[in-house]
XYZ file of N, CA and C in Angstrom:
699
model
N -3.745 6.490 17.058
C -2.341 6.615 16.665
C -1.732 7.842 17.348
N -0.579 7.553 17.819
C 0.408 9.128 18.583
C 0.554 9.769 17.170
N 0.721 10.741 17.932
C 0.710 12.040 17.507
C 2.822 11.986 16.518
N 3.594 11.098 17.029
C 4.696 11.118 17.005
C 5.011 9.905 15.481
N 4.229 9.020 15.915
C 3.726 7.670 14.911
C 2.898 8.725 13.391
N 2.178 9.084 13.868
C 1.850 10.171 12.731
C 2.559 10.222 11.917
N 3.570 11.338 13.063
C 4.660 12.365 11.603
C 5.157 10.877 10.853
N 5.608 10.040 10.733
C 6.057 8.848 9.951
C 5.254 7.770 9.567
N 4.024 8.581 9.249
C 2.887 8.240 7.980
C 3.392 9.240 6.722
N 3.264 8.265 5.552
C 3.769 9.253 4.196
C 2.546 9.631 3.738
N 1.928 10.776 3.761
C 0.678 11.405 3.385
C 0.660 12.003 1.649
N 1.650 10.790 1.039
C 1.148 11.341 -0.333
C 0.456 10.115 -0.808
N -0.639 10.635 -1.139
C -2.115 9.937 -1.239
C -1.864 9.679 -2.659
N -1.418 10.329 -3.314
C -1.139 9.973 -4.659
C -0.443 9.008 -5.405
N 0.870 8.883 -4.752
C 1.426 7.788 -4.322
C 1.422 6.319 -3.989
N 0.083 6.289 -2.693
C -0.188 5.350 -2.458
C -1.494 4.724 -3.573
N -2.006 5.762 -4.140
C -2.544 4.977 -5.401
C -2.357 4.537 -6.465
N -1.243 5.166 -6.647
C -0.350 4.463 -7.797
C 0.310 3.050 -7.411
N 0.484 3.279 -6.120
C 1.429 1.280 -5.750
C 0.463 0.757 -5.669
N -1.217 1.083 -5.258
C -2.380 0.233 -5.440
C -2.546 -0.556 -6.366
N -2.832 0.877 -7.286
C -2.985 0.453 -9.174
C -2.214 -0.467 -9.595
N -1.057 -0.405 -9.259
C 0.388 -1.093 -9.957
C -0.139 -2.782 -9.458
N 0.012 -2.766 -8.612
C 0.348 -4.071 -7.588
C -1.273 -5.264 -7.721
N -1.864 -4.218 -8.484
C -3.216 -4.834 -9.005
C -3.141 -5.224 -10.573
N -2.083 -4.278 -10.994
C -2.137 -4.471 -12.398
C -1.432 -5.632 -12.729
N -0.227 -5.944 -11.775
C 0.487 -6.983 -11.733
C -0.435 -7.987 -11.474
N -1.141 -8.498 -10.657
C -2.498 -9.555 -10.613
C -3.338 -9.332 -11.866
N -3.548 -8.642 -11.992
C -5.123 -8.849 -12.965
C -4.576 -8.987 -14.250
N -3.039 -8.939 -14.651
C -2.343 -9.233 -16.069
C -2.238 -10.911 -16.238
N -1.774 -11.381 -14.765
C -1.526 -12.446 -14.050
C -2.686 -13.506 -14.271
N -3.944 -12.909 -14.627
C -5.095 -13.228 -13.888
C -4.863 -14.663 -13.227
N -4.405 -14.256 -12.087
C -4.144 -15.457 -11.025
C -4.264 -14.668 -9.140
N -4.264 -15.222 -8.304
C -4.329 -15.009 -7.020
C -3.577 -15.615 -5.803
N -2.994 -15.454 -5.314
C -2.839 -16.461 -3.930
C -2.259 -15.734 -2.677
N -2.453 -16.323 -1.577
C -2.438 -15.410 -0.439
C -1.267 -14.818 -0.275
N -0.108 -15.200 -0.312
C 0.991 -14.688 0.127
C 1.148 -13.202 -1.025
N 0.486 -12.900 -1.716
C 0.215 -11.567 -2.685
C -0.240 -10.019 -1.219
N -0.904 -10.605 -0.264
C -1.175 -10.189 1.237
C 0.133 -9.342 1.719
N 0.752 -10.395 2.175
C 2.390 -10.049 2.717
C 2.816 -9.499 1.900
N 3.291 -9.451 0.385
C 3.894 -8.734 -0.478
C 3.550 -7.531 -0.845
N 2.391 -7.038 -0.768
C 1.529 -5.431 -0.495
C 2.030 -5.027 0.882
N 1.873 -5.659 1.746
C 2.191 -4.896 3.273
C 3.788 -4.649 3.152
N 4.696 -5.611 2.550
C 6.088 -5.294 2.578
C 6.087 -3.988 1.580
N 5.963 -3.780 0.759
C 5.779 -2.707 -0.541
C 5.392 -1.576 0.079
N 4.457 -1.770 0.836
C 3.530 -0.596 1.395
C 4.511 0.097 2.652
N 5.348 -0.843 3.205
C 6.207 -0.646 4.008
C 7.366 0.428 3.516
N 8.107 -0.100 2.172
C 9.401 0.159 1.969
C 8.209 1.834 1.511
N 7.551 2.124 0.787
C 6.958 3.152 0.057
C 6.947 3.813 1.704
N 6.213 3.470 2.811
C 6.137 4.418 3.649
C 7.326 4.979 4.502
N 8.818 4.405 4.002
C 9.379 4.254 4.680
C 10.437 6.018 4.489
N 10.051 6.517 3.453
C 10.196 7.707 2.444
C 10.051 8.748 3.432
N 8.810 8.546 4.302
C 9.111 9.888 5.391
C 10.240 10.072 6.619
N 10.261 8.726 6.733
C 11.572 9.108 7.864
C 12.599 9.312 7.367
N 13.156 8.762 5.563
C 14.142 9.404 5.006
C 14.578 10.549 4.745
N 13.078 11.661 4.623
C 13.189 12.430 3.833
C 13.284 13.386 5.386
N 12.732 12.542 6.688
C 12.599 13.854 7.545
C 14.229 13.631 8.004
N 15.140 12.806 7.813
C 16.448 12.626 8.253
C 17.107 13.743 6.984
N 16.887 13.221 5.907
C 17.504 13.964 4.643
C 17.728 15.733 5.197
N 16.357 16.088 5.361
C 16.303 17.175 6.138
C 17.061 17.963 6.947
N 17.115 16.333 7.850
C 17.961 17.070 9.473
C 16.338 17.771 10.636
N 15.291 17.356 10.543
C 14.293 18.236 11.170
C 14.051 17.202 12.051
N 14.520 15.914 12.364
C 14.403 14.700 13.341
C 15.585 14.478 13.825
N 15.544 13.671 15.039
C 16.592 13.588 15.212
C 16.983 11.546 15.151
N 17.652 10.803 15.553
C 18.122 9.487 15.144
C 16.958 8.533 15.366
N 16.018 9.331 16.060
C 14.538 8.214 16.143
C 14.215 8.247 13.958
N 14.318 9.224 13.319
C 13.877 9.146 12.102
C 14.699 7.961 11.246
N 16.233 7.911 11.510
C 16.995 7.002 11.123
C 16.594 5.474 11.506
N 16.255 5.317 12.739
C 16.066 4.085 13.169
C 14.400 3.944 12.836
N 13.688 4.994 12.831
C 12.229 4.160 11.704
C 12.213 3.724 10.431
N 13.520 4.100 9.880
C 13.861 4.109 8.694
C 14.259 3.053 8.171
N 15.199 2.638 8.841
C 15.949 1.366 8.835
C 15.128 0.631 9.252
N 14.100 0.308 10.461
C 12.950 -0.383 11.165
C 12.630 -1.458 9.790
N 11.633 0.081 9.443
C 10.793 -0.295 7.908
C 11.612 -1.022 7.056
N 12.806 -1.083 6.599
C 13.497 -1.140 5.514
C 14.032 -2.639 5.933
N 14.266 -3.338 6.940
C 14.495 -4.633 7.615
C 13.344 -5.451 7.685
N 11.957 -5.201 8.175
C 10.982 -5.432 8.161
C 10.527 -6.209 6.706
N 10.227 -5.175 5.935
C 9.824 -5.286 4.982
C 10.959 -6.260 4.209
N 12.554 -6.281 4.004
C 13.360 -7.382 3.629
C 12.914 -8.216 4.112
N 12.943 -8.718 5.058
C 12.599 -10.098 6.106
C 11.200 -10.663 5.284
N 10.204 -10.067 4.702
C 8.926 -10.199 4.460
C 9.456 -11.314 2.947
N 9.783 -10.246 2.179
C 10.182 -10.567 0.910
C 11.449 -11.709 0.937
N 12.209 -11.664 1.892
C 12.981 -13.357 1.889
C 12.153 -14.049 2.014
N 11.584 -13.733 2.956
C 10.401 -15.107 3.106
C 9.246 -15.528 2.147
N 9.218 -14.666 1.323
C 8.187 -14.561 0.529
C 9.010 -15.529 -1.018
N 9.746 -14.756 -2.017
C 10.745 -14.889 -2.623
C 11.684 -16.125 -2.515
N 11.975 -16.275 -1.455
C 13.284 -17.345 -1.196
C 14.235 -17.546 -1.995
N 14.426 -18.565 -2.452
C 15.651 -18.582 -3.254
C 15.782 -17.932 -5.314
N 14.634 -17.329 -4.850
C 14.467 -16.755 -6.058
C 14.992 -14.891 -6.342
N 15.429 -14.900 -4.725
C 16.160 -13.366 -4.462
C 16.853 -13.080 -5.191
N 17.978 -13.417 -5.966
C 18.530 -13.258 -6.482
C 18.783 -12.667 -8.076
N 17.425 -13.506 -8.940
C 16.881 -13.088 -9.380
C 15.950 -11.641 -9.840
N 15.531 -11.359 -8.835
C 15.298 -9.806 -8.512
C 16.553 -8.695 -7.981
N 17.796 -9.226 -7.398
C 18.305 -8.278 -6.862
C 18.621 -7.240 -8.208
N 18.703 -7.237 -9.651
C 19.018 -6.095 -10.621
C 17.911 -4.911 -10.401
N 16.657 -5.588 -9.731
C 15.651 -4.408 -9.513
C 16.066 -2.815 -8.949
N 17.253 -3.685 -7.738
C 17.412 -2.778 -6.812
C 18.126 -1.409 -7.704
N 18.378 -0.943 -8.652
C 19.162 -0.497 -9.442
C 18.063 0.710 -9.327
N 16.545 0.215 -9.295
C 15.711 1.707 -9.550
C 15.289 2.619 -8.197
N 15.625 1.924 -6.425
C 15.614 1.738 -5.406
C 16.814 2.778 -5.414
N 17.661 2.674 -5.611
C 19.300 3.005 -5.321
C 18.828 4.436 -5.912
N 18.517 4.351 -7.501
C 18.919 5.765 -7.962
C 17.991 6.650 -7.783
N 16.720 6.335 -7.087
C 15.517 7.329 -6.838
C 16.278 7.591 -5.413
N 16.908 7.157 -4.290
C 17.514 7.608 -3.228
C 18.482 8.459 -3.564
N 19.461 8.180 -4.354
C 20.461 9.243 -5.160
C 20.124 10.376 -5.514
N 19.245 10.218 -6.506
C 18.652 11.228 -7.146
C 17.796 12.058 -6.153
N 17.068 11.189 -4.644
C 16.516 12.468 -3.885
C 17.374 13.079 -2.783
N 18.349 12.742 -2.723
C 19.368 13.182 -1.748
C 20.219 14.238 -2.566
N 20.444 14.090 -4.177
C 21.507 14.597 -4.386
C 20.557 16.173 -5.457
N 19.858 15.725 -5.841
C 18.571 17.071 -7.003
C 17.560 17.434 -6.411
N 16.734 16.688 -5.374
C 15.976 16.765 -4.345
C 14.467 16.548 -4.483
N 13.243 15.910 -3.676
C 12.719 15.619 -3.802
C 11.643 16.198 -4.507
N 11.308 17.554 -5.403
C 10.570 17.752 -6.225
C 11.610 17.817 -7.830
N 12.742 17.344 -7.800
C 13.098 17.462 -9.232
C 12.105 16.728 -10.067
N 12.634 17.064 -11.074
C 12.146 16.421 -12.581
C 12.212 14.433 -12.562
N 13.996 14.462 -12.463
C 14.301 13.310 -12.186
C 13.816 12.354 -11.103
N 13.868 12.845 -10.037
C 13.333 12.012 -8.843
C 12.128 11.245 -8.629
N 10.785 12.725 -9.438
C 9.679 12.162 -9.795
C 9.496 11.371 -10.248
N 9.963 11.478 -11.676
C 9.733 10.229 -12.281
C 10.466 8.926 -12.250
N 11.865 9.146 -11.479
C 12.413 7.616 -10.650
C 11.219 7.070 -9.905
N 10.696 8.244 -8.773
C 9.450 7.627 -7.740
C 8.245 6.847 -8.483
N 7.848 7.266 -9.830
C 6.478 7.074 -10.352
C 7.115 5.439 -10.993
N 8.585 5.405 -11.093
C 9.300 4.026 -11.760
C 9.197 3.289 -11.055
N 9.535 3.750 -9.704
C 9.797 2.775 -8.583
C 8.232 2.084 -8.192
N 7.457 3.044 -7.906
C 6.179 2.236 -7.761
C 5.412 1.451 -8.925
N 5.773 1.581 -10.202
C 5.614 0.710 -11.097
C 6.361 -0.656 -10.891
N 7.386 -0.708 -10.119
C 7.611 -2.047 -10.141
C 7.002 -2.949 -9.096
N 6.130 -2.211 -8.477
C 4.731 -3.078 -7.576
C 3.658 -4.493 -8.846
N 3.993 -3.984 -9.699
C 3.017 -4.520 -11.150
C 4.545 -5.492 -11.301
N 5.211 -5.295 -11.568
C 6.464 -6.876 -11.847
C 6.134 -7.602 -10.745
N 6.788 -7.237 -9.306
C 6.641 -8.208 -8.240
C 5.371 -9.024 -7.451
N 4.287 -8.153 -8.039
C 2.980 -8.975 -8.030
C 2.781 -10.089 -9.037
N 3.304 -9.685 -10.244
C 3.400 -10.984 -11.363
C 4.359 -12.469 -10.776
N 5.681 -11.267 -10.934
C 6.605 -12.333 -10.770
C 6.080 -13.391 -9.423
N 5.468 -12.852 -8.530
C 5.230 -13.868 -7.460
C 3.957 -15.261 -8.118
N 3.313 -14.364 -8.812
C 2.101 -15.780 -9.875
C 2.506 -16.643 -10.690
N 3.865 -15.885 -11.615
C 4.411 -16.273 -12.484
C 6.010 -17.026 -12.762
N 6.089 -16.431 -11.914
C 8.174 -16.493 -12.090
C 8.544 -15.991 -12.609
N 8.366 -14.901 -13.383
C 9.191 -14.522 -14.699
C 9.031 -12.934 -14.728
N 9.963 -12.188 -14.758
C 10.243 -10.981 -14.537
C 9.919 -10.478 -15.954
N 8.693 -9.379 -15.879
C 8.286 -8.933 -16.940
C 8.438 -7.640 -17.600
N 9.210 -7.681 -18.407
C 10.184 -5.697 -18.344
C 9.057 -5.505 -19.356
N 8.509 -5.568 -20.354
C 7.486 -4.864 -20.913
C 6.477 -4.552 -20.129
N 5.687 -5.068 -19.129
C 4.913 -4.876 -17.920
C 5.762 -3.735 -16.834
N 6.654 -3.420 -16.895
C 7.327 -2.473 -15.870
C 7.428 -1.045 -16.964
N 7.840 -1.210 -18.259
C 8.133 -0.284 -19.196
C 6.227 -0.003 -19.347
N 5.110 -0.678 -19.724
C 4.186 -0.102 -19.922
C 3.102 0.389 -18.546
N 4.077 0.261 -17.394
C 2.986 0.526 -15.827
C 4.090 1.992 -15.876
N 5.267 1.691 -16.223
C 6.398 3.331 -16.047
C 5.788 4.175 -16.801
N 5.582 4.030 -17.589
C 5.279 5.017 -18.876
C 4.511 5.775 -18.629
N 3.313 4.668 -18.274
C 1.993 5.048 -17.995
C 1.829 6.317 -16.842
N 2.517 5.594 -15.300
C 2.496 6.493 -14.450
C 3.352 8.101 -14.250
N 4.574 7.376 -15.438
C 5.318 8.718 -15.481
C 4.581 10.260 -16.065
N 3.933 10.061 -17.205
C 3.039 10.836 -17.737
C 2.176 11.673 -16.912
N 1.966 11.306 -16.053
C 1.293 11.947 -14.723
C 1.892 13.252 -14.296
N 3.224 13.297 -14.089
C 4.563 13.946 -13.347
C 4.525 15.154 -14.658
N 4.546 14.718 -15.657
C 4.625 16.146 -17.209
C 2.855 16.359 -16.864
N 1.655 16.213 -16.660
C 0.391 16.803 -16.944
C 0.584 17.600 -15.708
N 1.131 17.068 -14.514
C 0.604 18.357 -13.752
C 1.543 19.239 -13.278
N 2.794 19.096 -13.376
C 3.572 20.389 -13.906
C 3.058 21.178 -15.106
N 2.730 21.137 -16.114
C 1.864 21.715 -17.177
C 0.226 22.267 -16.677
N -0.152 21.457 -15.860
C -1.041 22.747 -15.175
C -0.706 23.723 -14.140
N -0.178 23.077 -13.328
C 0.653 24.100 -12.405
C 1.563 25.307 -12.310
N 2.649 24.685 -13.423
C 3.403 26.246 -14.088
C 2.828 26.562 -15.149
N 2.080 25.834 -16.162
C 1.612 26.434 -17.335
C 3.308 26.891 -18.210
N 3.729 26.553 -18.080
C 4.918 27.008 -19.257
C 5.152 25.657 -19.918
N 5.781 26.847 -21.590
C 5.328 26.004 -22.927
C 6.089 24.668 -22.773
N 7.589 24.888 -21.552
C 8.130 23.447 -21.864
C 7.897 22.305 -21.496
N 6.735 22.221 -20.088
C 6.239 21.165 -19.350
C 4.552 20.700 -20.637
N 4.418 22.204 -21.596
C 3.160 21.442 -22.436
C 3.955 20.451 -23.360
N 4.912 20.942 -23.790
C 5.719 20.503 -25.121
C 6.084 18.841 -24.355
N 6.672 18.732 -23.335
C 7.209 17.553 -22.651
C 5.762 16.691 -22.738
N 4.707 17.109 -21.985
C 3.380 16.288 -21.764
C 3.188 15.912 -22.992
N 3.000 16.539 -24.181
C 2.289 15.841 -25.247
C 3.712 14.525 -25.779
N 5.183 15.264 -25.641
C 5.833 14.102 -26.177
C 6.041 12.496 -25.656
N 5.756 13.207 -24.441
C 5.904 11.759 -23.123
C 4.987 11.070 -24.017
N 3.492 11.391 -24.204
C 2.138 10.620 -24.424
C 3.164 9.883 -25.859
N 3.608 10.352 -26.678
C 3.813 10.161 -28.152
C 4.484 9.226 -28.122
N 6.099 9.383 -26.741
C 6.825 8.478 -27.178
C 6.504 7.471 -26.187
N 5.210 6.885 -25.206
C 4.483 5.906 -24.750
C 4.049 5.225 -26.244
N 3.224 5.554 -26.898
C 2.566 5.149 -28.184
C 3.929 4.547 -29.058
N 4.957 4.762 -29.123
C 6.173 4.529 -29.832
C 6.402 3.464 -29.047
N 6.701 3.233 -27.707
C 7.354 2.221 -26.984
C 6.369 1.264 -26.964
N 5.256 1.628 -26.832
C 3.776 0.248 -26.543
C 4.282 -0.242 -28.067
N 4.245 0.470 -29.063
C 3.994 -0.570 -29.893
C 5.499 -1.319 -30.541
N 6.793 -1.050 -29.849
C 7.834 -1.769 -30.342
C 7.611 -2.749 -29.673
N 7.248 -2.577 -28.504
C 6.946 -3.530 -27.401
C 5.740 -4.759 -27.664
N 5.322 -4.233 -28.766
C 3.970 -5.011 -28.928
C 2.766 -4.768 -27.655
N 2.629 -3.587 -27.066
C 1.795 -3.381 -26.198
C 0.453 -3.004 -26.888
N -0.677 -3.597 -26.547
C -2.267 -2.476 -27.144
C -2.026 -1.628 -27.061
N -1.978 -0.391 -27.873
C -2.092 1.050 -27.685
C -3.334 1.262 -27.231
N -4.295 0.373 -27.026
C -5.764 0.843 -26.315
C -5.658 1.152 -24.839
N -4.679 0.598 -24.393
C -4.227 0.264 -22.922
C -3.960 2.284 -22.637
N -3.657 2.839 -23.512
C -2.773 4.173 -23.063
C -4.055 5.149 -23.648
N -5.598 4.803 -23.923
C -6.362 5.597 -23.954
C -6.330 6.792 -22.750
N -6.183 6.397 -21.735
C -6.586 7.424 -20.374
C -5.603 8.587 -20.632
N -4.455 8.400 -21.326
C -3.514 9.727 -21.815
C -3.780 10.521 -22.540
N -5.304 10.338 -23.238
C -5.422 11.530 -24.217
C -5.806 12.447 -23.270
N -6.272 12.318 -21.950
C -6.324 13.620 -21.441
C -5.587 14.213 -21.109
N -4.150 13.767 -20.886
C -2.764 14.618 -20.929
C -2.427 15.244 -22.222
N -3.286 14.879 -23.881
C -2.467 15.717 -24.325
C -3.912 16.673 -24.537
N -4.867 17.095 -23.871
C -6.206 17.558 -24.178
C -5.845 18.467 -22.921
N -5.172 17.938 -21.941
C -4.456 19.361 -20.434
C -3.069 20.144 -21.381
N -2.681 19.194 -22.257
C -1.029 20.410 -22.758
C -2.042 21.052 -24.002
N -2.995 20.823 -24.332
C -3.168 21.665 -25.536
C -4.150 22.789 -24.510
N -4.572 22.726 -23.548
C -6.088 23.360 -23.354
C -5.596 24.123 -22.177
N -5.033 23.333 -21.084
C -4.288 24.095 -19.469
C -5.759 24.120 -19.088
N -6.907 23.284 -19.238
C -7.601 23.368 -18.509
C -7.902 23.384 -16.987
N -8.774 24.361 -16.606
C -8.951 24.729 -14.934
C -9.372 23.972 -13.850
N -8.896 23.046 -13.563
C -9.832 23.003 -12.405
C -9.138 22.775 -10.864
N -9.320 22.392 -10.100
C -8.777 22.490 -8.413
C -8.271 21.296 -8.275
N -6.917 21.512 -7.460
C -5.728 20.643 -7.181
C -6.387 19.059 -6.915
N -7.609 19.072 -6.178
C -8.196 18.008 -5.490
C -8.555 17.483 -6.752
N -9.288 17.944 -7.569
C -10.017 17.868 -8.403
C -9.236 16.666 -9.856
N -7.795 17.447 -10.147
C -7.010 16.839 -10.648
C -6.658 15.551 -10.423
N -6.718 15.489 -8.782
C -6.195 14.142 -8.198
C -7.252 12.948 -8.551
N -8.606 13.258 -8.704
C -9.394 12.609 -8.933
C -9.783 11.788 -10.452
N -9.285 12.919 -10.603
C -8.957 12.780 -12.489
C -7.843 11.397 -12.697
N -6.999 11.779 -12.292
C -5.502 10.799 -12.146
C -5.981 9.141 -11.756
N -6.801 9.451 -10.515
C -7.051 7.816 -10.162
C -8.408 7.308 -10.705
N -9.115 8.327 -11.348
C -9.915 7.290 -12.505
C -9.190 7.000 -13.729
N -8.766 7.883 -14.113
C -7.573 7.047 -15.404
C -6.971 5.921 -14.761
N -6.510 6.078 -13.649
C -5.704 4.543 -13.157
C -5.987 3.602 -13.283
N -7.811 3.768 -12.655
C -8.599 2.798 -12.947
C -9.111 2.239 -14.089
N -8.663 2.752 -15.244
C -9.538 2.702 -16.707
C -8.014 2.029 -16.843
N -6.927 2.552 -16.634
C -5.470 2.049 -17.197
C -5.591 0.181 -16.544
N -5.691 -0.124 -15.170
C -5.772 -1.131 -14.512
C -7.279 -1.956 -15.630
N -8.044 -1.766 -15.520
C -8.836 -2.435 -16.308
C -8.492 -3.109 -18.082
N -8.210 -1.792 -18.386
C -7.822 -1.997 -19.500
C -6.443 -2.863 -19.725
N -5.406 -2.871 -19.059
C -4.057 -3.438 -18.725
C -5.291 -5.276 -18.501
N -5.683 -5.333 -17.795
C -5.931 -6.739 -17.575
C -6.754 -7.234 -18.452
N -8.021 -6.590 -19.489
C -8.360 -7.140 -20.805
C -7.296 -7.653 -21.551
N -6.342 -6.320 -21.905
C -5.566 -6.394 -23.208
C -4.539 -7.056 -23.578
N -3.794 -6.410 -22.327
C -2.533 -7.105 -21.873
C -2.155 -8.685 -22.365
């Protein structure tokens, strides 16, 4: 790969395991399969990578080659999903509503706010709807509300280790609380949201350990969340 192709790889690894998780959770809720699920990861994987040439335009540190990878990706990946979708586009276009305001929100508060994060951690939760909806037909907002929830919680534990101040502990333990409130209006298993007691066991404790270390933490819960999501669910 050039050296140029590079810079417009999105190197948040974290990220890309969360649209993993998601886009699996959407199948294995499904428990169903079929190929064109292929194309619909590579389009996803597309629009998600498409974040660095935005953000290096947002910037201003590129010059109109960043705009036109941008747009590249963002055509590409449409073209995928007409074809995929068809006359069922329409149907999905209210999605675009969480698309729009995570761009808003990173252009206008900027890409480490509060808000943005957790638009981003929304937005890749809806990898888990459009993997369904393609098995199923049927657009599943309790499945988007319990993959959001889930991943948002992430965004309050490690601000709470990172700054350690009381309002990112106070936020982490309520996020977890009012997940447990929404699973169950929702009729969701609250077994499904086991992997969060270690968010409120990081806001009570600020336990130590290394940035890497954390990350590792995060995508075995994912994995216990993805498992558990396809028993319970």
């Amino acid at each position: 790969m050039r050296p140029e192709a590079k810079g417009y790889f999105l190197k948040e690894y974290g990220s890309w395991s969360v649209l993993i998780v998601a886009f699996l959770t959407g199948i294995g809720v499904s428990r169903d399969f079929i190929w064109t699920e292929i194309p619909l990861f590579l389009a996803l994987a597309l629009l998600i990578n498409s974040k660095q040439a935005f953000m290096k335009r947002v910037r201003k540190t590129a010059d109109r080659t960043s705009l036109f990878i941008f747009l590249g990706q963002i055509v590409v990946a449409t073209a995928i999903l007409a074809a995929i979708f068809g006359s069922d586009i329409p149907r999905l276009l209210p999605l675009l509503v969480i698309p729009a305001a995570y761009l808003l929100a990173n252009t206008l508060a900027g890409e480490h706010s509060l808000l943005t994060e957790l638009l981003g951690f929304a937005l890749l939760s809806l990898a888990a709807v459009l993997a369904k909806f393609l098995l199923t037909g049927g657009i599943d907002v309790r499945l988007f509300a319990g993959a959001a929830l889930y991943f948002t919680a992430g965004v309050f534990k490690v601000k709470s280790l990172l700054l350690k101040r009381t309002r990112d502990r106070i936020l982490t333990a309520l996020h977890v609380l009012f997940s447990v409130y929404v699973y169950q209006r929702m009729h969701i298993p609250l077994i499904i949201l086991l992997p969060l007691s270690d968010n409120l066991v990081a806001s009570a404790t600020l336990y130590k350990v290394r940035l890497q270390t954390t990350g590792w933490i995060e995508v075995a819960k994912s994995l216990l969340f993805l498992a558990l999501m396809t028993a319970y669910y």
